[in-house]
Amino acid sequence: MEEITNLIPEGPIVEFTLLLLVILIVPPIFENLRLPGLIGLLVAGVVLGPDGAGLLNPNTDTMKLLSGIGKIYLMFVAGLEIDIQQFRKTKNRSIGFGTATFLVPLIVGTIIGRSFGFEWNPSILIGSLLASHTLLGYPIVNRLGVVGNEAVTVTIGATIFTDIGALLVLAICVSFNAGEFTAFSLILQLVLLGLYAAGVLFGVDRAGKEYFRRTGDEEGNQFLFVLLALFLAAVGAQLINVDQIVGAFLAGLAVNDVVGNGPVKEKVEFVGSVLFIPFFFVGMGLLLDINGFVETLTTSLGLTLAIVFGLLGSKFLAALVAKLLYRYQWIETLTMWSLSVPQVAATLAAALVGVQQGVITPEVFNTVIVLMLVTSILGPLMTARFASKLPVPKVQIGSDNMSIWWETQEVETRVNPPLATLNDLFTVVVPISNPLTQRYLIQMAALLARHESGQIVPLSVAIAHVHMDEPELDIALKESRRSLDRSVQMLEEFEVKAKPELRIDDDVSRAISRTAREWESNLIVMGWSPTTGLRSRLFGNLINDVFWASHCPVAVMRLIDEPVNIHRLLVPVKNLSPQTLRTVRFAQLFADANSGEITLLHVCARRTPVEQIHRFETDLARLVKRDNSSIKISITSIPDDDVVKVIMKAAQSVDMVILRSIRRRTAGGLTVSNVTTQVIEELKCSLILFGEPHS
């Protein structure tokens, strides 16, 4: 083995290459084994580290830099992912449960530390390590459609309180460990910390909003601004003798409101989940002393078991307190418990800081690794079991959510006519660029517009040049005019009014969204773009940019056959949210225009009670029913944990599948698989990806 390793050259480029290889290969292998990918990264670090093959060294400048960036990026993403809007809805109860799920584990962990002979300072830090939690179960409750349940929302909101509280305790414990402790030094540290936190939260928020307002659509500079805010906050934390991860988490909260759920946030999270955060977990594996780890599990098994069971018990007691205070049902209490059990982001980052600063021993650090391994597996399993039995939040019948989106939009238009121009016609904007797909897109738009007695705006965009007399621009304009002429001729066949538009613009997505706004369009119909690789995730693609910038819904289509031949539609329905129902409304519009029939497919968890499935089907049937429609709609519910498999099987007997566009979410800083993405990659029939503004 040594002979092979000696052949591998040394240097930062080699280390970086090995890290990329590990990140690419290892997590999918562990996920196929039903284990979290982050565990695979830890194992890879152990295998490649000093106790293994010796290919990576945690003490090199390269590893210190990448692992350090990963550590603060992990906490930054943890702050960035917190849903501030959900927190505001249940602020008081989130603070109440947050206080309970922070204080109870803090007290229990402190008692455990003192019981095993640790001083007060490390004991309190052990307690704080148990106090936070990572929402590894979020994708599960999101898939089950129970995010709107108050107990789930309260648990998500409590993350803000527990993470901030745990990081504040860490800051005080590290400060105390660094020198002589006095009441004055504690007060001074708390004052500095308060001023610093206020400066980051309000200063970055205000500066960010102003910068984003001035820069408009310059996503590259906005991305750099977010990174600068992160590292400035980390450096500022060091200046007041607080660890960098405190500043990183506060920066994430501050930037949260600035970036919203837009493309800049997606790029920031993508860079972190693909590169820097995995570097951190590999670095953790490199630091793990295998001999010490085994010794901890043998000679210090009592401490390990005490911390693991202490966490599980204290988190359950905190959930029980919430049940008694807010009168939650038992199944809601158990779901809150399962969501608050996983210990990954803040726990690992704080434990690493604690052992590096000498506050806790390597023995405790090894125990925290065991805690992470146990809870990252047990927590999601419990969430899947308990959350599947939660009642799905109901959508109020008769609310604005039940209106067809263009009907609501027309009402708003009549009240506030845009640009002093009233446009009551149902308007569809159709960007055209590919002659091979142009006819199908125009035909689809024509079917929809004719059904609503509307009009179509065929749009061709020529990329602008510095000089308007460039020969390339002349050629592009001539080709655009020819494309528009072809579109008008096609529309004459369907007897639909056409208003062709030719635009010169630096950016195609901006031209599309601006044209749609100028015409007060009700829908944008676009062709499919196959660009889904690394470059599109980093720099965006046309579809993502139009989804984000448009003022109206966008239907992105990959049509295998002529739309007039498409009659059997499949619409997967995850929950009864307004967004899902508006996607169904779109399917009803097309089915009504083309004499089609719709199958609504609800894939629920395998253990979902039969009564809950029947209740869901009854509510869905009532919500999608329209008195003036004769469309045949069938509802099918299939309990299965493999959503993609069920959708793909059902798609074999239909002509087209209509999916709702959902932005990807991360959990614990690692990317979560997306059902929509998998279905798109495997689907063989026609496809529509339906997205709403800012989706």
mmCIF file of C-alpha atoms in Angstrom, residues 129-306:
data_model
loop_
_atom_site.group_PDB
_atom_site.id
_atom_site.type_symbol
_atom_site.label_atom_id
_atom_site.label_comp_id
_atom_site.label_asym_id
_atom_site.label_seq_id
_atom_site.Cartn_x
_atom_site.Cartn_y
_atom_site.Cartn_z
ATOM 1 C CA LEU A 129 -24.134 20.647 22.269
ATOM 2 C CA LEU A 130 -27.346 18.749 23.017
ATOM 3 C CA ALA A 131 -29.514 21.883 22.937
ATOM 4 C CA SER A 132 -29.472 22.644 19.206
ATOM 5 C CA HIS A 133 -30.913 20.544 16.408
ATOM 6 C CA THR A 134 -30.651 20.153 12.640
ATOM 7 C CA LEU A 135 -33.798 19.789 10.506
ATOM 8 C CA LEU A 136 -32.801 16.624 8.685
ATOM 9 C CA GLY A 137 -36.469 15.622 8.692
ATOM 10 C CA TYR A 138 -37.607 18.728 6.790
ATOM 11 C CA PRO A 139 -37.630 17.046 3.346
ATOM 12 C CA ILE A 140 -39.782 14.269 4.808
ATOM 13 C CA VAL A 141 -42.478 16.546 6.257
ATOM 14 C CA ASN A 142 -42.322 18.599 3.073
ATOM 15 C CA ARG A 143 -42.898 15.498 0.923
ATOM 16 C CA LEU A 144 -45.779 14.418 3.176
ATOM 17 C CA GLY A 145 -47.391 17.845 2.817
ATOM 18 C CA VAL A 146 -47.558 18.556 6.566
ATOM 19 C CA VAL A 147 -45.194 21.533 6.742
ATOM 20 C CA GLY A 148 -48.252 23.705 7.371
ATOM 21 C CA ASN A 149 -49.115 21.764 10.540
ATOM 22 C CA GLU A 150 -48.613 24.106 13.475
ATOM 23 C CA ALA A 151 -46.500 21.631 15.457
ATOM 24 C CA VAL A 152 -44.118 21.259 12.494
ATOM 25 C CA THR A 153 -43.989 25.017 11.896
ATOM 26 C CA VAL A 154 -43.269 25.653 15.591
ATOM 27 C CA THR A 155 -40.402 23.133 15.536
ATOM 28 C CA ILE A 156 -38.900 24.733 12.440
ATOM 29 C CA GLY A 157 -39.141 28.177 14.019
ATOM 30 C CA ALA A 158 -37.589 26.918 17.268
ATOM 31 C CA THR A 159 -34.392 26.150 15.325
ATOM 32 C CA ILE A 160 -33.560 29.864 15.345
ATOM 33 C CA PHE A 161 -33.705 30.012 19.128
ATOM 34 C CA THR A 162 -31.846 26.763 19.823
ATOM 35 C CA ASP A 163 -29.008 27.450 17.377
ATOM 36 C CA ILE A 164 -28.472 31.021 18.569
ATOM 37 C CA GLY A 165 -28.637 29.921 22.195
ATOM 38 C CA ALA A 166 -26.164 27.054 21.668
ATOM 39 C CA LEU A 167 -23.717 29.334 19.846
ATOM 40 C CA LEU A 168 -23.947 31.988 22.561
ATOM 41 C CA VAL A 169 -23.147 29.386 25.242
ATOM 42 C CA LEU A 170 -20.227 28.216 23.106
ATOM 43 C CA ALA A 171 -18.920 31.779 22.839
ATOM 44 C CA ILE A 172 -19.087 32.285 26.609
ATOM 45 C CA CYS A 173 -17.490 28.902 27.393
ATOM 46 C CA VAL A 174 -14.602 29.516 24.972
ATOM 47 C CA SER A 175 -14.098 33.025 26.358
ATOM 48 C CA PHE A 176 -14.089 31.693 29.902
ATOM 49 C CA ASN A 177 -11.609 28.976 28.973
ATOM 50 C CA ALA A 178 -9.232 31.520 27.413
ATOM 51 C CA GLY A 179 -8.577 33.540 30.561
ATOM 52 C CA GLU A 180 -9.592 34.522 34.038
ATOM 53 C CA PHE A 181 -13.335 34.680 34.503
ATOM 54 C CA THR A 182 -14.891 37.678 36.227
ATOM 55 C CA ALA A 183 -18.372 39.128 36.365
ATOM 56 C CA PHE A 184 -17.107 42.216 34.529
ATOM 57 C CA SER A 185 -15.574 40.182 31.709
ATOM 58 C CA LEU A 186 -18.820 38.232 31.317
ATOM 59 C CA ILE A 187 -20.913 41.400 31.146
ATOM 60 C CA LEU A 188 -18.435 42.984 28.719
ATOM 61 C CA GLN A 189 -18.480 39.891 26.509
ATOM 62 C CA LEU A 190 -22.281 39.801 26.480
ATOM 63 C CA VAL A 191 -22.499 43.527 25.658
ATOM 64 C CA LEU A 192 -19.997 43.164 22.812
ATOM 65 C CA LEU A 193 -21.835 40.099 21.563
ATOM 66 C CA GLY A 194 -25.170 41.934 21.648
ATOM 67 C CA LEU A 195 -23.804 44.942 19.779
ATOM 68 C CA TYR A 196 -22.084 42.693 17.265
ATOM 69 C CA ALA A 197 -25.230 40.603 16.686
ATOM 70 C CA ALA A 198 -27.347 43.726 16.190
ATOM 71 C CA GLY A 199 -24.762 45.131 13.795
ATOM 72 C CA VAL A 200 -24.723 41.972 11.699
ATOM 73 C CA LEU A 201 -28.468 41.330 11.701
ATOM 74 C CA PHE A 202 -29.560 44.888 10.944
ATOM 75 C CA GLY A 203 -26.476 46.218 9.167
ATOM 76 C CA VAL A 204 -26.110 43.370 6.673
ATOM 77 C CA ASP A 205 -29.873 43.253 6.130
ATOM 78 C CA ARG A 206 -30.112 46.976 5.314
ATOM 79 C CA ALA A 207 -26.903 47.099 3.265
ATOM 80 C CA GLY A 208 -27.905 43.957 1.376
ATOM 81 C CA LYS A 209 -31.358 45.234 0.440
ATOM 82 C CA GLU A 210 -29.889 48.521 -0.769
ATOM 83 C CA TYR A 211 -27.158 46.769 -2.753
ATOM 84 C CA PHE A 212 -29.624 44.339 -4.343
ATOM 85 C CA ARG A 213 -31.919 47.244 -5.224
ATOM 86 C CA ARG A 214 -29.093 49.118 -6.949
ATOM 87 C CA THR A 215 -27.625 46.113 -8.787
ATOM 88 C CA GLY A 216 -30.942 44.748 -10.078
ATOM 89 C CA ASP A 217 -30.300 41.507 -11.951
ATOM 90 C CA GLU A 218 -26.511 41.354 -11.543
ATOM 91 C CA GLU A 219 -26.519 37.952 -9.858
ATOM 92 C CA GLY A 220 -22.741 37.548 -10.015
ATOM 93 C CA ASN A 221 -22.073 40.660 -7.938
ATOM 94 C CA GLN A 222 -24.951 39.810 -5.595
ATOM 95 C CA PHE A 223 -23.456 36.355 -5.049
ATOM 96 C CA LEU A 224 -20.113 37.982 -4.203
ATOM 97 C CA PHE A 225 -21.861 40.386 -1.808
ATOM 98 C CA VAL A 226 -23.388 37.440 0.081
ATOM 99 C CA LEU A 227 -20.003 35.718 0.358
ATOM 100 C CA LEU A 228 -18.384 38.954 1.507
ATOM 101 C CA ALA A 229 -21.076 39.401 4.173
ATOM 102 C CA LEU A 230 -20.398 35.849 5.396
ATOM 103 C CA PHE A 231 -16.647 36.253 5.752
ATOM 104 C CA LEU A 232 -16.850 39.786 7.163
ATOM 105 C CA ALA A 233 -19.211 38.494 9.842
ATOM 106 C CA ALA A 234 -16.825 35.612 10.574
ATOM 107 C CA VAL A 235 -13.851 37.965 10.882
ATOM 108 C CA GLY A 236 -15.899 40.362 13.027
ATOM 109 C CA ALA A 237 -16.717 37.519 15.418
ATOM 110 C CA GLN A 238 -13.012 36.874 15.883
ATOM 111 C CA LEU A 239 -12.422 40.532 16.749
ATOM 112 C CA ILE A 240 -14.681 40.243 19.806
ATOM 113 C CA ASN A 241 -13.171 36.876 20.809
ATOM 114 C CA VAL A 242 -16.128 34.838 19.559
ATOM 115 C CA ASP A 243 -15.791 31.881 17.233
ATOM 116 C CA GLN A 244 -16.381 32.408 13.530
ATOM 117 C CA ILE A 245 -19.382 30.063 13.367
ATOM 118 C CA VAL A 246 -21.387 32.496 15.533
ATOM 119 C CA GLY A 247 -20.847 35.241 12.974
ATOM 120 C CA ALA A 248 -21.569 32.864 10.088
ATOM 121 C CA PHE A 249 -24.937 31.828 11.529
ATOM 122 C CA LEU A 250 -25.939 35.449 12.213
ATOM 123 C CA ALA A 251 -24.890 36.379 8.668
ATOM 124 C CA GLY A 252 -27.144 33.611 7.333
ATOM 125 C CA LEU A 253 -30.111 35.007 9.261
ATOM 126 C CA ALA A 254 -29.299 38.552 8.098
ATOM 127 C CA VAL A 255 -28.989 37.594 4.429
ATOM 128 C CA ASN A 256 -32.131 35.443 4.621
ATOM 129 C CA ASP A 257 -34.562 38.287 4.008
ATOM 130 C CA VAL A 258 -32.305 39.910 1.405
ATOM 131 C CA VAL A 259 -31.998 36.987 -1.013
ATOM 132 C CA GLY A 260 -35.459 35.511 -0.414
ATOM 133 C CA ASN A 261 -35.904 32.250 -2.303
ATOM 134 C CA GLY A 262 -34.356 33.579 -5.478
ATOM 135 C CA PRO A 263 -31.586 32.342 -7.768
ATOM 136 C CA VAL A 264 -28.847 33.960 -5.667
ATOM 137 C CA LYS A 265 -29.869 31.912 -2.624
ATOM 138 C CA GLU A 266 -29.932 28.750 -4.706
ATOM 139 C CA LYS A 267 -26.426 29.418 -6.013
ATOM 140 C CA VAL A 268 -25.091 30.147 -2.510
ATOM 141 C CA GLU A 269 -26.579 26.927 -1.120
ATOM 142 C CA PHE A 270 -25.487 24.936 -4.155
ATOM 143 C CA VAL A 271 -21.839 25.994 -3.862
ATOM 144 C CA GLY A 272 -21.916 25.131 -0.175
ATOM 145 C CA SER A 273 -23.659 21.763 -0.458
ATOM 146 C CA VAL A 274 -21.538 20.621 -3.408
ATOM 147 C CA LEU A 275 -18.107 21.855 -2.340
ATOM 148 C CA PHE A 276 -17.348 23.513 0.971
ATOM 149 C CA ILE A 277 -19.654 21.699 3.406
ATOM 150 C CA PRO A 278 -18.578 18.233 2.209
ATOM 151 C CA PHE A 279 -14.964 19.423 2.685
ATOM 152 C CA PHE A 280 -15.818 20.054 6.331
ATOM 153 C CA PHE A 281 -17.203 16.558 6.887
ATOM 154 C CA VAL A 282 -14.199 14.945 5.215
ATOM 155 C CA GLY A 283 -11.995 17.112 7.427
ATOM 156 C CA MET A 284 -13.899 15.875 10.486
ATOM 157 C CA GLY A 285 -13.119 12.318 9.436
ATOM 158 C CA LEU A 286 -9.415 13.195 9.100
ATOM 159 C CA LEU A 287 -9.384 14.509 12.674
ATOM 160 C CA LEU A 288 -11.045 11.402 14.054
ATOM 161 C CA ASP A 289 -8.595 9.271 16.012
ATOM 162 C CA ILE A 290 -9.677 5.689 15.349
ATOM 163 C CA ASN A 291 -7.844 4.261 18.349
ATOM 164 C CA GLY A 292 -9.306 6.934 20.584
ATOM 165 C CA PHE A 293 -12.728 6.440 19.030
ATOM 166 C CA VAL A 294 -12.667 2.693 19.713
ATOM 167 C CA GLU A 295 -11.363 3.345 23.210
ATOM 168 C CA THR A 296 -14.213 5.784 23.818
ATOM 169 C CA LEU A 297 -16.743 3.155 22.791
ATOM 170 C CA THR A 298 -15.163 0.594 25.113
ATOM 171 C CA THR A 299 -13.731 2.320 28.191
ATOM 172 C CA SER A 300 -16.114 5.302 28.085
ATOM 173 C CA LEU A 301 -19.226 3.517 26.921
ATOM 174 C CA GLY A 302 -21.111 4.866 29.931
ATOM 175 C CA LEU A 303 -20.489 8.487 28.869
ATOM 176 C CA THR A 304 -21.504 7.718 25.284
ATOM 177 C CA LEU A 305 -24.737 6.027 26.315
ATOM 178 C CA ALA A 306 -25.490 8.774 28.838
#
